[in-house]
Amino acid sequence: MSRPACALREAAQLLAAATERAHAGTGRLVLVRGATGTGRTTVLEAAAEDAAAHGMQVLRARCSAGDSEIPFAAVRQLLCPASEFADPAWDGDERAIGAELRRVLRSYAEQSPLLVTVDDVHLADPASRRWLVESARLMDQLPIVLAATERSQYDVDPPAPGLAHSLSPALVTTHTLTPLSDKSAATEVRSAFADADDSWIEDCVRAGAGNPLLLRALLDDLSDGTHQVVPDTSAALYSGGFPAAVQWWLDCAGPGTAEVARTLAILDEGWDHGPALSPGVPVLHIPSLLAELSGADPARVAGWITAMTGLGLLRPDGMGRARYAHPLLRDSVLIGVPEDRRRAAHRTTAEAMLHRGVCSELVARQLLLTDVVDAPWTLPVLQDAASLALREGHIEDAVAFLRRALDEPLSDEDRQRLLTDLGSLEYAVPGSSAAILRLTEALRLPGPAQERVRAAVALGTALTGRGRTREGVEVLRSLYDALTDRPDLVRILRQAFLQLSDKEQLVRQEAYKRLAEVAEHAPESISTAGHAFLVKYAVTAGRSSATEAMLRLRGLLAEPADPLSEPYLLGTAAVVALWADELDEAERLVERGLTGQRPDILHPMHEALLNTRMDIVAARADYTRLLAEPPPAAAGPTHTHAHALSALVETGRLAEAERLAEAIDLRTAPESSELNRCLYARGELRAANGDLAGALHDFLECGRRQSARKEFSPVVTPWRTAAAECHLALGVPREALALAEEELRLARVWNTPRTVGRALRVLGTATGGHRGLELTQEAVRLLRGGPAGPELVAALSALGRQLTASGESSRARDILREAAGLAERLGAIRLRDLAEEALRAGGARRPATRTGAASLTASERRIAELAVGGRTNAEIADLLHLARRTVETHLTHCYRKLGIHRRSALSAALSGGDVVYGSLVGGRDT
């Protein structure tokens, strides 16, 4: 591969013009300058070939550092073929020798025009350089072109003056070769690999770093076509032409530059995957740090960084740090640097960065590449870096920092605390199996009582999360006797025990039975969180109303809170508030609970708080948020799986729901509330697909398991009414009536519009006739007073169908149109389709379809309102935890439904009224 002609054309034209002048009798010095590898030699050789083709004599010399001590070494290469210098005395007077050499040069010129080429003149011996300078002063009087190439790369060690330093600019034509542009480099890569994709080509361009020599070597190494990606390490390349070219580039730069370049490569290793720069965080001054580590002049180092960035070998990252253009280039620079030296440099760098006030995460990344430091500052830096990484959601980085901290000498107390933190984080890393081992080791260490409790709670949570609930709660119970003098810590263990026991039926019953006995005989010995657990238990058992439960919980929340108990109190109160349809209060409690959680500690309430947050989103029928992120890739059922499955069904995406259901193994899953939720969601899917027998099986199995847990209230899952609807569809009304009546009885105990309204609606359908119509109308009245969600849509649809059956077709159509419109706004496609189907069955010529603001789904309206408020698409995506593409799609739907074409029209369109199509478009309904 040769340097593109376009990149060298100007230099070739200058030399061609000089040779034409030589034919006319006037010579000149043409100096081609450029960095190492930019093609100086290529230009010179092309000029020599062209000159020879046009009848010029050509004398050539190539200088090397090895000849720098030999007087006139370069000139000897030029003139030794002459008979006068077959065996000259080179150690005489320099001026006399020089004059004689110029006489020989003139004799050549007298025969025909002459081209003298001297490659790498910066390496010429001093005598030859002086001779060339003196000769250059005579070129305009002779038909001689003196063409020389000179390295002009900025080096850390100041270079000697150039060849033209003492010459008048009028005597010299200088041309500097520039680095390859990204576009030119991409053209070269594409000419060698025509089928390569754009990302592969871009990687080659970055690794080539604008240097023709490096790019040529790289493409030669990749020519076998076996590299699907451009490797990050030189060891992956064969035959190693690229690493050899990089080493030659370093050798040409001199020892000072090579030292700085290798030191920068060492630093660069520690900057991989670094954090984003935050306002107010001190920025590391790279030149001064490099100078300190390499012993170089800071000003020269700063100049070198600027020059290398201009050439393309370095590129600034998001924090303004000069980094190598590609990891392969960096790795090739590091060839031959001993590992111990690199580790020592990383340690020195970490200390220097720490003293300069650089953020902990950047310092910690250098420590990841060091040996044990054994300094007091190491552990705090690594722990702080882990906290910062975790705050930004980079859990794997946090794990790496804490694992590195374990290498340092630690006291038992520090090691116990660190193991608990690390095990908690490793539990959240997919595929990690180290968490339980870490936490077990932490629990065995003889640390303070509070640290042992932290370790026990984390271990119990981890075991329970892996389906080993009995082992998990036994870990907690095993510490009771050892902490008889610390009743505050025993309370924490008991609260964790209660929360974790919820995963396993028999353990749960035992735990609540014991708690109820203690509450009866010594209520003062139970914490506020313990009393909250009893309230929740009474609710699920169907023994408390929403008003009573919320009154009791608000009283508990008003009492002074123990910080260690507060998460349990807040999480328990939040889920009861959710069931009571106090969604705003539930949300506030969840956020308070999550704010108080340490994200680096595995806590039993953390998952429960996240699940309640998701339940609140589901209660608001915000299907977009429920489906914003894919469920975890776990074979066992989770809360997220259940909600995603239900949301897919409600939004009409049954094929996706089927695939998700197939991925969840419910047959071998351990007993848990998550399993019950997923059984219920799968029943919804089967019912939507017409598999009524399969749906009935899932609903009844969910009910059996829920009843075995003593959870009778429909606030957990309304399995009875779901099963009743299946019985009705299968033509078995007696069983449907019994289930609906039982759910209504339990719902009236809890007494919220959502639960009572659902039970009334299904009982009304099962009862039929005038009495059934009255029950369904009561359901609609109740649900209109609560959150206008899917339950109201279902009740309106049921009422519409019953009115149609009773002959009130006109009123039925109005009701069904309302149901379809509300379902459309919610994005509840399944319910909308059912309402429109009922409309068609009732004689409407075409379903009513709303346009305008009323046609927007809840998610579309929320996004549109944020856009009206001035938020960008990226800000909306961040706020709602959505992909930016999802936001753009929703806005496109909004524009279409509102009949507008630009964002500026959103505000007026949102305040407009509804337009009802039906009779106006399709004629009068009959």
mmCIF file of N, CA, C and O in Angstrom, residues 631-637 641 644-645 648-649 653-668 678 681-683 685-686 689 698:
data_model
loop_
_atom_site.group_PDB
_atom_site.id
_atom_site.type_symbol
_atom_site.label_atom_id
_atom_site.label_comp_id
_atom_site.label_asym_id
_atom_site.label_seq_id
_atom_site.Cartn_x
_atom_site.Cartn_y
_atom_site.Cartn_z
ATOM 1 N N PRO A 631 -37.705 -7.371 31.254
ATOM 2 C CA PRO A 631 -37.598 -8.075 32.541
ATOM 3 C C PRO A 631 -36.231 -8.732 32.670
ATOM 4 O O PRO A 631 -35.546 -8.985 31.670
ATOM 5 N N PRO A 632 -35.794 -9.008 33.898
ATOM 6 C CA PRO A 632 -34.486 -9.640 34.079
ATOM 7 C C PRO A 632 -34.432 -11.011 33.425
ATOM 8 O O PRO A 632 -35.441 -11.718 33.351
ATOM 9 N N ALA A 633 -33.251 -11.360 32.956
ATOM 10 C CA ALA A 633 -33.071 -12.661 32.282
ATOM 11 C C ALA A 633 -32.920 -13.757 33.324
ATOM 12 O O ALA A 633 -31.882 -14.385 33.469
ATOM 13 N N ALA A 634 -33.978 -13.976 34.091
ATOM 14 C CA ALA A 634 -33.961 -15.009 35.126
ATOM 15 C C ALA A 634 -35.008 -16.059 34.791
ATOM 16 O O ALA A 634 -36.104 -15.740 34.330
ATOM 17 N N ALA A 635 -34.656 -17.318 35.025
ATOM 18 C CA ALA A 635 -35.596 -18.395 34.714
ATOM 19 C C ALA A 635 -36.770 -18.388 35.685
ATOM 20 O O ALA A 635 -37.902 -18.713 35.325
ATOM 21 N N GLY A 636 -36.506 -17.996 36.946
ATOM 22 C CA GLY A 636 -37.545 -17.990 37.950
ATOM 23 C C GLY A 636 -38.419 -16.758 37.847
ATOM 24 O O GLY A 636 -38.029 -15.734 37.284
ATOM 25 N N PRO A 637 -39.651 -16.828 38.387
ATOM 26 C CA PRO A 637 -40.576 -15.698 38.300
ATOM 27 C C PRO A 637 -40.163 -14.553 39.217
ATOM 28 O O PRO A 637 -39.656 -14.766 40.316
ATOM 29 N N HIS A 641 -41.467 -9.721 36.025
ATOM 30 C CA HIS A 641 -42.055 -10.606 35.021
ATOM 31 C C HIS A 641 -43.581 -10.511 35.047
ATOM 32 O O HIS A 641 -44.227 -10.423 33.992
ATOM 33 N N ALA A 644 -44.790 -7.155 33.626
ATOM 34 C CA ALA A 644 -44.551 -7.069 32.186
ATOM 35 C C ALA A 644 -45.554 -7.931 31.430
ATOM 36 O O ALA A 644 -46.081 -7.525 30.383
ATOM 37 N N LEU A 645 -45.825 -9.114 31.967
ATOM 38 C CA LEU A 645 -46.770 -10.021 31.313
ATOM 39 C C LEU A 645 -48.166 -9.396 31.268
ATOM 40 O O LEU A 645 -48.829 -9.380 30.213
ATOM 41 N N LEU A 648 -48.224 -6.416 28.783
ATOM 42 C CA LEU A 648 -48.250 -6.866 27.383
ATOM 43 C C LEU A 648 -49.648 -7.338 26.991
ATOM 44 O O LEU A 648 -50.112 -7.079 25.867
ATOM 45 N N VAL A 649 -50.321 -8.025 27.886
ATOM 46 C CA VAL A 649 -51.685 -8.480 27.601
ATOM 47 C C VAL A 649 -52.609 -7.279 27.425
ATOM 48 O O VAL A 649 -53.385 -7.193 26.456
ATOM 49 N N ARG A 653 -50.301 -6.940 23.048
ATOM 50 C CA ARG A 653 -49.079 -7.522 22.470
ATOM 51 C C ARG A 653 -48.974 -8.975 22.920
ATOM 52 O O ARG A 653 -48.085 -9.372 23.670
ATOM 53 N N LEU A 654 -49.911 -9.771 22.442
ATOM 54 C CA LEU A 654 -50.045 -11.134 22.960
ATOM 55 C C LEU A 654 -48.894 -12.037 22.524
ATOM 56 O O LEU A 654 -48.489 -12.932 23.278
ATOM 57 N N ALA A 655 -48.367 -11.828 21.329
ATOM 58 C CA ALA A 655 -47.260 -12.677 20.874
ATOM 59 C C ALA A 655 -46.033 -12.465 21.764
ATOM 60 O O ALA A 655 -45.355 -13.431 22.150
ATOM 61 N N GLU A 656 -45.756 -11.204 22.105
ATOM 62 C CA GLU A 656 -44.636 -10.930 23.017
ATOM 63 C C GLU A 656 -44.905 -11.520 24.394
ATOM 64 O O GLU A 656 -43.995 -12.043 25.048
ATOM 65 N N ALA A 657 -46.152 -11.408 24.827
ATOM 66 C CA ALA A 657 -46.511 -11.977 26.132
ATOM 67 C C ALA A 657 -46.307 -13.484 26.145
ATOM 68 O O ALA A 657 -45.823 -14.049 27.137
ATOM 69 N N GLU A 658 -46.642 -14.137 25.037
ATOM 70 C CA GLU A 658 -46.449 -15.590 24.944
ATOM 71 C C GLU A 658 -44.972 -15.945 25.084
ATOM 72 O O GLU A 658 -44.607 -16.882 25.804
ATOM 73 N N ARG A 659 -44.120 -15.212 24.395
ATOM 74 C CA ARG A 659 -42.683 -15.496 24.468
ATOM 75 C C ARG A 659 -42.154 -15.285 25.884
ATOM 76 O O ARG A 659 -41.335 -16.069 26.374
ATOM 77 N N LEU A 660 -42.634 -14.231 26.543
ATOM 78 C CA LEU A 660 -42.190 -13.987 27.910
ATOM 79 C C LEU A 660 -42.671 -15.087 28.843
ATOM 80 O O LEU A 660 -41.908 -15.582 29.692
ATOM 81 N N ALA A 661 -43.914 -15.502 28.684
ATOM 82 C CA ALA A 661 -44.457 -16.556 29.551
ATOM 83 C C ALA A 661 -43.697 -17.858 29.386
ATOM 84 O O ALA A 661 -43.456 -18.592 30.358
ATOM 85 N N GLU A 662 -43.304 -18.157 28.153
ATOM 86 C CA GLU A 662 -42.548 -19.390 27.907
ATOM 87 C C GLU A 662 -41.171 -19.352 28.556
ATOM 88 O O GLU A 662 -40.595 -20.394 28.871
ATOM 89 N N ALA A 663 -40.638 -18.136 28.754
ATOM 90 C CA ALA A 663 -39.297 -18.004 29.331
ATOM 91 C C ALA A 663 -39.305 -18.117 30.854
ATOM 92 O O ALA A 663 -38.240 -18.212 31.469
ATOM 93 N N ILE A 664 -40.488 -18.104 31.471
ATOM 94 C CA ILE A 664 -40.583 -18.175 32.931
ATOM 95 C C ILE A 664 -40.943 -19.599 33.326
ATOM 96 O O ILE A 664 -41.999 -20.113 32.941
ATOM 97 N N ASP A 665 -40.092 -20.229 34.097
ATOM 98 C CA ASP A 665 -40.342 -21.606 34.531
ATOM 99 C C ASP A 665 -41.103 -21.580 35.853
ATOM 100 O O ASP A 665 -40.528 -21.344 36.918
ATOM 101 N N LEU A 666 -42.407 -21.798 35.788
ATOM 102 C CA LEU A 666 -43.233 -21.775 36.997
ATOM 103 C C LEU A 666 -43.346 -23.152 37.651
ATOM 104 O O LEU A 666 -43.811 -23.261 38.780
ATOM 105 N N ARG A 667 -42.900 -24.173 36.951
ATOM 106 C CA ARG A 667 -43.081 -25.535 37.480
ATOM 107 C C ARG A 667 -42.130 -25.825 38.630
ATOM 108 O O ARG A 667 -42.503 -26.480 39.598
ATOM 109 N N THR A 668 -40.893 -25.349 38.517
ATOM 110 C CA THR A 668 -39.896 -25.670 39.548
ATOM 111 C C THR A 668 -39.623 -24.495 40.480
ATOM 112 O O THR A 668 -38.755 -24.590 41.340
ATOM 113 N N CYS A 678 -47.126 -14.293 39.105
ATOM 114 C CA CYS A 678 -46.901 -14.759 37.732
ATOM 115 C C CYS A 678 -47.979 -15.751 37.286
ATOM 116 O O CYS A 678 -48.364 -15.769 36.113
ATOM 117 N N ALA A 681 -50.828 -13.559 36.277
ATOM 118 C CA ALA A 681 -50.568 -12.882 35.002
ATOM 119 C C ALA A 681 -50.662 -13.867 33.839
ATOM 120 O O ALA A 681 -51.179 -13.530 32.766
ATOM 121 N N ARG A 682 -50.184 -15.086 34.038
ATOM 122 C CA ARG A 682 -50.296 -16.077 32.969
ATOM 123 C C ARG A 682 -51.752 -16.438 32.719
ATOM 124 O O ARG A 682 -52.165 -16.685 31.575
ATOM 125 N N GLY A 683 -52.540 -16.461 33.794
ATOM 126 C CA GLY A 683 -53.978 -16.688 33.615
ATOM 127 C C GLY A 683 -54.611 -15.599 32.770
ATOM 128 O O GLY A 683 -55.461 -15.870 31.911
ATOM 129 N N LEU A 685 -53.141 -13.902 30.436
ATOM 130 C CA LEU A 685 -52.704 -14.159 29.061
ATOM 131 C C LEU A 685 -53.529 -15.283 28.433
ATOM 132 O O LEU A 685 -53.998 -15.167 27.297
ATOM 133 N N ARG A 686 -53.700 -16.367 29.166
ATOM 134 C CA ARG A 686 -54.460 -17.499 28.617
ATOM 135 C C ARG A 686 -55.906 -17.100 28.346
ATOM 136 O O ARG A 686 -56.495 -17.503 27.333
ATOM 137 N N ASN A 689 -56.126 -15.149 25.199
ATOM 138 C CA ASN A 689 -55.910 -15.999 24.023
ATOM 139 C C ASN A 689 -57.060 -16.993 23.797
ATOM 140 O O ASN A 689 -57.014 -17.781 22.856
ATOM 141 N N ASP A 698 -54.879 -21.575 36.215
ATOM 142 C CA ASP A 698 -53.891 -20.665 36.798
ATOM 143 C C ASP A 698 -54.504 -19.830 37.914
ATOM 144 O O ASP A 698 -53.885 -19.638 38.971
#
